[in-house]
Amino acid sequence: MEFPFDINQLFSEKVSILDQSLLGSRKSASRPDLQAHIATVIDELGRASAKAQQLTAPITSASKLQTQRHQLYLMKDGESNGGRGVVVGFLKVGYKKLFLLDRQGAHIEAEPLCVLDFFISENVQRHGYGLELFDFMLQHKSLEPTLMAYDRPSPKLLSFLAKHHCLTQSVPQVQSAQLRKVPLRKPDGDIKPYSVMEREAVRREQRVPPWPFVPPHSPQRSVSSQYSPPLSVSSSPSRASTRAAPLSAHQSPLLERCRARRTSSLNRSESGFH
């Protein structure tokens, strides 16, 4: 990939390692104009990579590299373009949190070094530049390709890994949204003017342990039976003693009306099934 400025002024080595500082050489550290040219090179490479992978937007740019803790290995051919040099391609890596599946199907959370973007200019492909650049990164990181992750690899990258490193079996990746599906909360219905006290009675009833965990003569059990609707125990004779008892005269008229409304509502709902 050719540019209208001298690539050899920007990058002193055949393979330059760029990080958040965007420095390709010692000379570029004191030259704002050279840093601007480096940003242009990275942006153009990112757009070319996205086009080659048929992505809707570039995943590599100078601004992203400045805000993320990634490393970009940029390769040049310093002798081409009349000695001004051309850019051959780049390889971007970084640590990324991934959710993987093991052979038993269990989820594993890992944060390996990941190949995030890899591009070689189309006019110099099949010349060994990709393998040379990839091996340079492995030596710099002192890693084997089997210990790395490859984020959404393209068919070309999969073919490259299979051909040069015999990597044909992969560990599938799952999205974090698939790990936990929280059911949507159903909205509450309309609250009637009298339902606030009625719901309080229901909550007090739910705090009482259900039969048979309440002792036969427990005061809690008598309170529970006062607020409970009549129960059908025809299929369970042993639970006949749990039938609701009549309200006594000293109990609150409000609670009695709550119980009457609940009983009437229950009877109406049951009658709809006959």
CSV table of N, CA and C in Angstrom, one decimal, residues 199-210 223-224 227-228 262:
chain,number,residue,atom,x,y,z
A,199,ARG,N,-53.9,-6.9,50.2
A,199,ARG,CA,-52.6,-7.5,49.9
A,199,ARG,C,-51.7,-7.6,51.2
A,200,GLU,N,-51.9,-6.7,52.1
A,200,GLU,CA,-51.2,-6.8,53.4
A,200,GLU,C,-51.7,-8.0,54.1
A,201,ALA,N,-53.0,-8.4,54.0
A,201,ALA,CA,-53.4,-9.6,54.7
A,201,ALA,C,-52.9,-10.8,54.0
A,202,VAL,N,-52.7,-10.8,52.7
A,202,VAL,CA,-52.1,-11.9,51.9
A,202,VAL,C,-50.7,-12.1,52.3
A,203,ARG,N,-49.9,-10.9,52.4
A,203,ARG,CA,-48.5,-11.0,52.8
A,203,ARG,C,-48.4,-11.6,54.2
A,204,ARG,N,-49.3,-11.2,55.1
A,204,ARG,CA,-49.2,-11.8,56.5
A,204,ARG,C,-49.5,-13.3,56.5
A,205,GLU,N,-50.4,-13.7,55.6
A,205,GLU,CA,-50.7,-15.1,55.5
A,205,GLU,C,-49.5,-15.9,54.9
A,206,GLN,N,-48.8,-15.3,53.9
A,206,GLN,CA,-47.6,-16.0,53.3
A,206,GLN,C,-46.5,-16.1,54.3
A,207,ARG,N,-46.4,-15.2,55.3
A,207,ARG,CA,-45.3,-15.4,56.3
A,207,ARG,C,-45.5,-16.5,57.2
A,208,VAL,N,-46.7,-17.1,57.3
A,208,VAL,CA,-47.0,-18.2,58.2
A,208,VAL,C,-46.5,-19.5,57.5
A,209,PRO,N,-45.8,-20.4,58.2
A,209,PRO,CA,-45.4,-21.7,57.6
A,209,PRO,C,-46.6,-22.5,57.2
A,210,PRO,N,-46.6,-23.1,56.0
A,210,PRO,CA,-47.7,-23.9,55.6
A,210,PRO,C,-47.9,-25.2,56.4
A,223,VAL,N,-54.2,-17.9,63.0
A,223,VAL,CA,-54.2,-16.7,62.3
A,223,VAL,C,-54.2,-17.0,60.8
A,224,SER,N,-53.4,-18.0,60.4
A,224,SER,CA,-53.4,-18.3,59.0
A,224,SER,C,-54.8,-18.8,58.5
A,227,TYR,N,-57.4,-16.1,57.5
A,227,TYR,CA,-57.3,-15.3,56.3
A,227,TYR,C,-57.3,-16.2,55.1
A,228,SER,N,-57.4,-17.5,55.2
A,228,SER,CA,-57.3,-18.4,54.0
A,228,SER,C,-58.7,-18.6,53.5
A,262,ARG,N,-62.1,-12.0,48.6
A,262,ARG,CA,-61.3,-13.1,48.0
A,262,ARG,C,-62.0,-14.4,47.8
